[in-house]
Amino acid sequence: MPENYTIYDLARDCGVSVATISRVINGSDAVSSKTREKVQQTMKAHNYTPNVFARGMNKMSTKIIAVFISDIANPFFADIVKGIEETCRRYEYRIILSITNNDMAQEKKELELMMQKQVDGFIICGSRPVADTNAEYLREISNKHPVIMVNSRIDGGEKLYSVLVDEKTASENALETILSKGHYKRLYVFGDTVWQTTKDKIEAAEKVCKKLSVPFDSDSLFQCPHTLEAGYEGAVRFLKQKPVTPCLVFCVSDQIAVGVLKTLGKFGMKTGEDFGVLGFSNISLCQLVTPSLTTVNQYMKNLGEQAANLFISSQNGIILDEKVFYSDYELIERESTV
């Protein structure tokens, strides 16, 4: 046997992943007897002995996690980071916060920089673009370091996990609950179609409208970034098109929704009667505006806690077969809808 025969060589020769080899070595039950026998025979044939020292080294860590958020001005991330930070503190981990400004090139630079700083791994928060240019790089990183996606999903990679709300199903449930009451005769959607979560919500809207025979076409969509200002500007464009009323305006984020809600009221439309507004996330502002905003609660702090616990488990050698974890959600009906 060559002196440099490694666990990677063993995995290649057995036709399995390095994670499977680790499970066999550690005596895990999560391996079939056929696979276990094949690995053990190959280890014997190559006189392979696990490098105990190297395995010990893998457990050494800086106890620092790089947490990426796309927009520090978006209150959606505040509770997520709070959940991450509180959980990490209990286990004596620290976080480094990195702001990517919704820029994939900047995100990659920050990933490379944090790798040089030898962080233990990454928690990446926020929706991903439909054309995600960093997905393969994140898969590559996850073969060595835990990478936890929050509010998004990327499949593949040994230690690549996703914690999220099923936003398509949540949107379907919320829209059907409100539209089935029969008051609103038309649905409009405000959001930025560059993001996968917006695409999911549009698909949900199309499905519900078809089911309930509510008109929905290209005129029903208003391109709108996820900010209060964009919600205001989108609402002005919306009014110029003389929308069908009474209508429901579904905003893919609460920030957009608050901007739309205040603008339509300012221009004389009656909340609940002429229009209703549905947001998504349940940021604290939803209860503070007048009228208060109907929205889907994503329980953001809980998402952060789940992500941090999953990271720490992975860092401590627990490799789970399940990679995607869906979290709870709830429609909260307030004054902005009938």
Short mmCIF file of C-alpha atoms in Angstrom, two decimals:
data_model
loop_
_atom_site.label_atom_id
_atom_site.label_comp_id
_atom_site.label_asym_id
_atom_site.label_seq_id
_atom_site.Cartn_x
_atom_site.Cartn_y
_atom_site.Cartn_z
CA MET A 1 0.00 0.00 0.00
CA PRO A 2 1.33 3.50 -0.84
CA GLU A 3 2.17 5.51 2.27
CA ASN A 4 -0.15 8.30 1.24
CA TYR A 5 -3.27 6.10 0.88
CA THR A 6 -5.98 8.32 2.39
CA ILE A 7 -9.61 8.16 3.37
CA TYR A 8 -10.37 9.82 0.03
CA ASP A 9 -8.64 6.96 -1.81
CA LEU A 10 -10.62 4.50 0.27
CA ALA A 11 -13.91 6.25 -0.55
CA ARG A 12 -13.03 6.26 -4.26
CA ASP A 13 -12.14 2.55 -4.29
CA CYS A 14 -15.35 1.65 -2.47
CA GLY A 15 -17.52 3.92 -4.60
CA VAL A 16 -18.98 5.72 -1.59
CA SER A 17 -18.66 9.14 0.05
CA VAL A 18 -16.10 10.11 2.68
CA ALA A 19 -19.04 10.54 5.07
CA THR A 20 -19.97 6.88 4.58
CA ILE A 21 -16.38 5.82 5.30
CA SER A 22 -16.48 7.90 8.50
CA ARG A 23 -19.71 6.21 9.56
CA VAL A 24 -18.16 2.78 9.08
CA ILE A 25 -15.05 3.76 11.05
CA ASN A 26 -17.15 5.26 13.84
CA GLY A 27 -19.47 2.24 14.02
CA SER A 28 -22.60 4.12 12.92
CA ASP A 29 -25.75 2.09 12.27
CA ALA A 30 -26.64 4.36 9.34
CA VAL A 31 -24.75 2.13 6.86
CA SER A 32 -26.04 -1.00 5.12
CA SER A 33 -24.36 -4.29 6.01
CA LYS A 34 -23.33 -4.74 2.36
CA THR A 35 -21.60 -1.35 2.26
CA ARG A 36 -20.00 -1.87 5.66
CA GLU A 37 -18.55 -5.22 4.56
CA LYS A 38 -17.19 -3.74 1.33
CA VAL A 39 -15.48 -0.88 3.17
CA GLN A 40 -14.00 -3.19 5.79
CA GLN A 41 -12.66 -5.59 3.14
CA THR A 42 -11.08 -2.72 1.21
CA MET A 43 -9.51 -1.34 4.39
CA LYS A 44 -8.05 -4.78 5.11
CA ALA A 45 -6.79 -5.23 1.54
CA HIS A 46 -4.92 -1.91 1.73
CA ASN A 47 -3.89 -2.35 5.35
CA TYR A 48 -5.64 0.97 5.97
CA THR A 49 -5.70 2.25 9.56
CA PRO A 50 -7.60 5.46 10.42
CA ASN A 51 -5.26 8.27 11.33
CA VAL A 52 -6.29 8.93 14.91
CA PHE A 53 -4.11 12.02 15.18
CA ALA A 54 -5.62 13.53 12.02
CA ARG A 55 -9.12 12.77 13.29
CA GLY A 56 -8.29 14.59 16.50
CA MET A 57 -7.00 17.55 14.54
CA ASN A 58 -10.30 17.77 12.66
CA LYS A 59 -12.03 18.37 15.97
CA MET A 60 -9.85 21.41 16.67
CA SER A 61 -11.66 24.61 15.86
CA THR A 62 -11.48 28.35 16.19
CA LYS A 63 -15.10 28.30 17.47
CA ILE A 64 -15.83 31.18 15.09
CA ILE A 65 -18.69 31.05 12.58
CA ALA A 66 -18.97 33.45 9.64
CA VAL A 67 -22.59 34.61 9.32
CA PHE A 68 -23.54 36.17 5.98
CA ILE A 69 -26.55 38.44 5.49
CA SER A 70 -27.42 40.22 2.28
CA ASP A 71 -28.75 43.52 3.64
CA ILE A 72 -28.05 44.96 7.09
CA ALA A 73 -30.89 47.50 6.66
CA ASN A 74 -33.48 44.74 6.27
CA PRO A 75 -35.06 43.99 9.69
CA PHE A 76 -35.84 40.44 8.47
CA PHE A 77 -32.27 39.48 9.38
CA ALA A 78 -32.27 40.94 12.90
CA ASP A 79 -34.17 38.08 14.57
CA ILE A 80 -32.31 35.44 12.55
CA VAL A 81 -28.95 36.78 13.71
CA LYS A 82 -30.27 37.10 17.26
CA GLY A 83 -31.24 33.42 17.25
CA ILE A 84 -27.84 32.44 15.86
CA GLU A 85 -25.89 34.59 18.30
CA GLU A 86 -27.77 33.49 21.43
CA THR A 87 -27.39 29.81 20.54
CA CYS A 88 -23.71 30.20 19.68
CA ARG A 89 -23.01 31.99 22.95
CA ARG A 90 -24.42 29.06 24.93
CA TYR A 91 -21.89 26.78 23.27
CA GLU A 92 -19.05 29.34 23.50
CA TYR A 93 -18.95 30.00 19.76
CA ARG A 94 -18.50 33.48 18.34
CA ILE A 95 -19.80 34.91 15.08
CA ILE A 96 -18.32 37.25 12.49
CA LEU A 97 -21.01 39.12 10.56
CA SER A 98 -20.44 39.75 6.86
CA ILE A 99 -22.68 41.91 4.63
CA THR A 100 -22.89 40.89 0.96
CA ASN A 101 -25.31 43.57 -0.31
CA ASN A 102 -27.12 41.04 -2.54
CA ASP A 103 -23.97 40.81 -4.68
CA MET A 104 -22.79 37.31 -5.64
CA ALA A 105 -19.29 38.52 -6.56
CA GLN A 106 -18.93 40.23 -3.19
CA GLU A 107 -20.25 37.13 -1.45
CA LYS A 108 -17.57 34.98 -3.07
CA LYS A 109 -14.84 37.42 -2.05
CA GLU A 110 -16.11 37.35 1.53
CA LEU A 111 -16.21 33.55 1.50
CA GLU A 112 -12.59 33.42 0.35
CA LEU A 113 -11.55 36.00 2.97
CA MET A 114 -13.26 34.12 5.79
CA MET A 115 -11.62 30.86 4.68
CA GLN A 116 -8.25 32.60 5.10
CA LYS A 117 -9.28 33.64 8.61
CA GLN A 118 -9.85 29.93 9.34
CA VAL A 119 -13.42 30.19 10.53
CA ASP A 120 -15.07 26.87 11.34
CA GLY A 121 -17.69 27.36 8.65
CA PHE A 122 -20.60 29.45 7.41
CA ILE A 123 -24.23 30.29 8.03
CA ILE A 124 -25.61 31.99 4.91
CA CYS A 125 -28.87 33.89 5.48
CA GLY A 126 -31.36 35.09 2.89
CA SER A 127 -32.90 34.14 -0.43
CA ARG A 128 -30.68 33.07 -3.32
CA PRO A 129 -30.91 34.38 -6.88
CA VAL A 130 -32.56 32.11 -9.44
CA ALA A 131 -29.19 32.09 -11.25
CA ASP A 132 -26.98 31.31 -8.24
CA THR A 133 -23.37 31.63 -9.42
CA ASN A 134 -21.95 30.61 -6.02
CA ALA A 135 -23.90 27.39 -5.48
CA GLU A 136 -21.12 25.09 -6.68
CA TYR A 137 -18.49 26.93 -4.63
CA LEU A 138 -20.62 26.54 -1.50
CA ARG A 139 -20.93 22.81 -2.21
CA GLU A 140 -17.15 22.62 -2.52
CA ILE A 141 -16.62 24.45 0.79
CA SER A 142 -19.12 22.16 2.52
CA ASN A 143 -16.93 19.12 1.85
CA LYS A 144 -14.60 20.50 4.52
CA HIS A 145 -16.64 22.95 6.59
CA PRO A 146 -20.28 23.11 7.68
CA VAL A 147 -22.36 25.43 5.49
CA ILE A 148 -25.89 26.14 6.71
CA MET A 149 -28.30 27.93 4.36
CA VAL A 150 -31.09 29.89 6.08
CA ASN A 151 -34.22 30.84 4.12
CA SER A 152 -32.84 29.15 0.99
CA ARG A 153 -31.85 25.75 -0.30
CA ILE A 154 -28.84 24.37 -2.14
CA ASP A 155 -28.64 20.61 -2.61
CA GLY A 156 -25.41 18.58 -2.61
CA GLY A 157 -22.28 18.79 -0.48
CA GLU A 158 -21.28 16.69 2.49
CA LYS A 159 -21.94 19.28 5.21
CA LEU A 160 -24.37 21.53 3.30
CA TYR A 161 -27.69 21.93 5.08
CA SER A 162 -30.75 24.13 4.58
CA VAL A 163 -33.15 25.53 7.18
CA LEU A 164 -36.16 27.29 5.75
CA VAL A 165 -39.90 27.78 5.57
CA ASP A 166 -41.62 26.19 2.59
CA GLU A 167 -42.55 29.60 1.21
CA LYS A 168 -44.47 28.26 -1.77
CA THR A 169 -46.79 26.19 0.42
CA ALA A 170 -47.03 28.95 3.04
CA SER A 171 -48.02 31.45 0.34
CA GLU A 172 -50.60 29.09 -1.13
CA ASN A 173 -52.21 28.58 2.27
CA ALA A 174 -52.26 32.30 3.09
CA LEU A 175 -53.62 33.38 -0.29
CA GLU A 176 -56.30 30.72 -0.36
CA THR A 177 -57.41 31.62 3.18
CA ILE A 178 -57.84 35.29 2.26
CA LEU A 179 -59.11 35.03 -1.31
CA SER A 180 -61.61 32.26 -0.58
CA LYS A 181 -63.58 34.71 1.57
CA GLY A 182 -64.73 36.19 -1.72
CA HIS A 183 -64.23 39.90 -1.11
CA TYR A 184 -61.17 40.49 -3.30
CA LYS A 185 -61.78 40.05 -7.04
CA ARG A 186 -58.20 40.40 -8.26
CA LEU A 187 -54.68 39.56 -6.99
CA TYR A 188 -51.49 41.54 -7.59
CA VAL A 189 -47.97 40.50 -6.58
CA PHE A 190 -45.09 42.86 -5.74
CA GLY A 191 -41.56 41.43 -5.68
CA ASP A 192 -38.14 41.13 -7.29
CA THR A 193 -38.14 38.18 -9.69
CA VAL A 194 -34.36 37.77 -9.52
CA TRP A 195 -34.85 35.86 -6.25
CA GLN A 196 -35.93 32.23 -5.95
CA THR A 197 -38.33 32.96 -3.07
CA THR A 198 -40.16 35.49 -5.26
CA LYS A 199 -40.44 32.91 -8.01
CA ASP A 200 -41.89 30.43 -5.51
CA LYS A 201 -44.48 32.95 -4.33
CA ILE A 202 -45.53 33.83 -7.88
CA GLU A 203 -46.03 30.14 -8.64
CA ALA A 204 -48.13 29.87 -5.48
CA ALA A 205 -50.23 32.87 -6.58
CA GLU A 206 -50.83 31.36 -10.02
CA LYS A 207 -51.92 28.05 -8.51
CA VAL A 208 -54.36 29.59 -6.03
CA CYS A 209 -55.84 32.00 -8.58
CA LYS A 210 -56.44 29.15 -11.00
CA LYS A 211 -58.12 27.13 -8.26
CA LEU A 212 -60.37 30.01 -7.18
CA SER A 213 -60.96 31.45 -10.70
CA VAL A 214 -59.32 34.76 -9.79
CA PRO A 215 -57.73 36.60 -12.77
CA PHE A 216 -53.92 36.51 -12.77
CA ASP A 217 -51.66 37.43 -15.70
CA SER A 218 -48.56 39.47 -16.58
CA ASP A 219 -50.34 42.68 -15.54
CA SER A 220 -50.68 41.21 -12.06
CA LEU A 221 -46.93 41.36 -11.43
CA PHE A 222 -45.05 44.46 -10.26
CA GLN A 223 -41.26 44.31 -10.19
CA CYS A 224 -40.17 45.68 -6.84
CA PRO A 225 -36.95 45.38 -4.75
CA HIS A 226 -37.33 44.51 -1.06
CA THR A 227 -37.36 47.99 0.49
CA LEU A 228 -39.90 50.43 1.90
CA GLU A 229 -39.01 52.96 -0.79
CA ALA A 230 -39.54 50.40 -3.53
CA GLY A 231 -42.93 49.57 -2.04
CA TYR A 232 -43.88 53.24 -2.25
CA GLU A 233 -42.67 53.59 -5.85
CA GLY A 234 -44.34 50.34 -6.85
CA ALA A 235 -47.65 51.48 -5.35
CA VAL A 236 -47.51 54.73 -7.35
CA ARG A 237 -47.01 52.75 -10.58
CA PHE A 238 -49.78 50.42 -9.47
CA LEU A 239 -52.25 53.29 -9.08
CA LYS A 240 -51.35 54.72 -12.51
CA GLN A 241 -52.47 51.45 -14.07
CA LYS A 242 -55.91 51.85 -12.45
CA PRO A 243 -56.06 48.42 -10.82
CA VAL A 244 -59.24 46.37 -10.56
CA THR A 245 -60.79 46.76 -7.10
CA PRO A 246 -61.43 45.39 -4.58
CA CYS A 247 -58.05 43.66 -4.85
CA LEU A 248 -55.48 41.90 -2.71
CA VAL A 249 -51.85 43.02 -3.01
CA PHE A 250 -49.45 40.24 -2.05
CA CYS A 251 -45.99 41.61 -1.26
CA VAL A 252 -43.19 39.05 -1.06
CA SER A 253 -41.62 40.89 1.90
CA ASP A 254 -43.01 42.97 4.76
CA GLN A 255 -40.84 45.93 3.84
CA ILE A 256 -42.48 46.19 0.43
CA ALA A 257 -45.89 45.63 2.04
CA VAL A 258 -45.54 48.50 4.51
CA GLY A 259 -44.53 50.87 1.70
CA VAL A 260 -47.52 49.77 -0.40
CA LEU A 261 -49.95 49.94 2.53
CA LYS A 262 -49.06 53.48 3.51
CA THR A 263 -48.99 54.75 -0.08
CA LEU A 264 -52.35 53.36 -1.17
CA GLY A 265 -53.96 54.79 1.97
CA LYS A 266 -52.32 58.16 1.35
CA PHE A 267 -53.86 58.33 -2.12
CA GLY A 268 -57.38 57.72 -0.86
CA MET A 269 -57.91 54.00 -1.29
CA LYS A 270 -59.69 52.40 1.66
CA THR A 271 -57.80 49.61 3.39
CA GLY A 272 -59.86 46.42 3.56
CA GLU A 273 -62.57 47.74 1.26
CA ASP A 274 -60.75 48.87 -1.92
CA PHE A 275 -57.63 46.83 -1.29
CA GLY A 276 -55.96 44.48 1.13
CA VAL A 277 -52.23 43.94 1.68
CA LEU A 278 -50.55 40.65 2.59
CA GLY A 279 -46.88 40.64 3.57
CA PHE A 280 -44.43 37.88 4.37
CA SER A 281 -42.10 37.35 7.38
CA ASN A 282 -43.72 39.23 10.30
CA ILE A 283 -41.02 41.76 11.12
CA SER A 284 -41.76 43.92 14.18
CA LEU A 285 -42.91 46.84 12.00
CA CYS A 286 -46.02 44.87 10.97
CA GLN A 287 -47.71 45.52 14.32
CA LEU A 288 -46.55 49.14 14.60
CA VAL A 289 -47.99 50.53 11.35
CA THR A 290 -51.59 51.68 11.06
CA PRO A 291 -53.47 49.73 9.85
CA SER A 292 -51.50 46.73 11.13
CA LEU A 293 -50.23 44.34 8.47
CA THR A 294 -51.50 40.85 7.71
CA THR A 295 -48.50 38.62 7.08
CA VAL A 296 -47.03 35.13 7.22
CA ASN A 297 -44.93 34.63 10.34
CA GLN A 298 -41.65 32.84 9.51
CA TYR A 299 -40.45 32.81 13.14
CA MET A 300 -37.06 34.18 12.10
CA LYS A 301 -35.40 33.79 15.50
CA ASN A 302 -36.32 30.10 15.46
CA LEU A 303 -34.71 29.76 12.02
CA GLY A 304 -31.50 31.24 13.43
CA GLU A 305 -31.55 28.91 16.43
CA GLN A 306 -32.08 25.86 14.21
CA ALA A 307 -29.24 26.92 11.93
CA ALA A 308 -26.79 27.44 14.81
CA ASN A 309 -27.66 24.10 16.44
CA LEU A 310 -27.27 22.32 13.11
CA PHE A 311 -23.89 23.98 12.54
CA ILE A 312 -22.55 23.04 15.97
CA SER A 313 -23.75 19.45 15.58
CA SER A 314 -22.03 19.17 12.21
CA GLN A 315 -18.84 20.74 13.57
CA ASN A 316 -18.82 18.10 16.28
CA GLY A 317 -18.83 15.27 13.76
CA ILE A 318 -22.54 14.52 13.44
CA ILE A 319 -23.14 14.06 9.71
CA LEU A 320 -26.88 13.81 9.00
CA ASP A 321 -28.37 12.10 5.97
CA GLU A 322 -31.24 14.59 5.98
CA LYS A 323 -30.04 17.88 4.52
CA VAL A 324 -33.18 20.05 4.34
CA PHE A 325 -35.15 21.09 7.42
CA TYR A 326 -38.47 22.92 7.02
CA SER A 327 -39.57 25.24 9.81
CA ASP A 328 -43.01 26.35 11.07
CA TYR A 329 -45.02 29.26 9.74
CA GLU A 330 -48.38 30.87 10.51
CA LEU A 331 -50.72 33.31 8.79
CA ILE A 332 -51.42 36.27 11.07
CA GLU A 333 -54.48 38.23 9.94
CA ARG A 334 -54.51 41.87 10.97
CA GLU A 335 -56.22 45.08 9.85
CA SER A 336 -54.77 45.27 6.32
CA THR A 337 -57.11 42.57 5.04
CA VAL A 338 -60.82 41.97 5.43
#
